[in-house]
Amino acid sequence: MAKAKPVTDKDRERVRELHAEGKGRNEIAEILGRSGRTISEIAKGLNLSFARAAQVRQATEIRQADLADRRAALAQRLQDVAERELEKVHQPHTYWDWGGKDHDFDTYEAPEPTPADKRALLGVVATAVDRSLKLAPPKEEGGADKVGSLLTSLFDQLRERHGDH
């Protein structure tokens, strides 16, 4: 077994300096090439503490608040996508195709998307609304259920209108 390296006054002073810089026990141990236990013992002898629970708690709360803000912003963007795609359901739609023996490119304007394309658009709408509601649930109870019911009703109306089952 290797013999333990004695702790010097220089080690103690270096621990004090690094602690004052805000470095943690493990970081100091790595810098000085010592074990975490040795650094803890040196710190204890110098009346230093590595307990930073309040700082860690505050940093965690800040991170959680930032994440909540980011989720709310993402929910808003998803809602925007849902609204934009829903507008396309009854708007003119441009179709394109490569075809013919010469592989010609052609486009044409339809007054509305086909029933299959409407179904695809509404699928995007439903997914975007669902994810938005999961990221930022409505404050009043039943809000998500109401939106889900409205989307189901909208799907049913489109299927009836176009005979698409």
PDB file of C-alpha atoms in Angstrom, residues 3 31 50 57 60 65-66 82 111 116 133 135 149 161:
ATOM      1  CA  LYS A   3       2.046   5.668   2.220  1.00  0.00           C
ATOM      2  CA  ILE A  31      -6.669  20.517  -8.350  1.00  0.00           C
ATOM      3  CA  PHE A  50     -18.751  23.305   1.637  1.00  0.00           C
ATOM      4  CA  ARG A  57     -31.608  25.746  -4.004  1.00  0.00           C
ATOM      5  CA  THR A  60     -32.319  25.282  -8.988  1.00  0.00           C
ATOM      6  CA  ALA A  65     -38.325  29.309 -13.603  1.00  0.00           C
ATOM      7  CA  ASP A  66     -36.313  29.619 -16.825  1.00  0.00           C
ATOM      8  CA  ALA A  82     -52.102  25.147 -34.863  1.00  0.00           C
ATOM      9  CA  PRO A 111     -60.224  26.035 -54.170  1.00  0.00           C
ATOM     10  CA  ALA A 116     -57.046  13.749 -47.256  1.00  0.00           C
ATOM     11  CA  LEU A 133     -51.859  22.128 -23.646  1.00  0.00           C
ATOM     12  CA  LEU A 135     -46.714  22.350 -21.866  1.00  0.00           C
ATOM     13  CA  SER A 149     -64.038  18.015 -27.884  1.00  0.00           C
ATOM     14  CA  ARG A 161     -69.090  17.126 -45.371  1.00  0.00           C
TER      15      ARG A 161
END
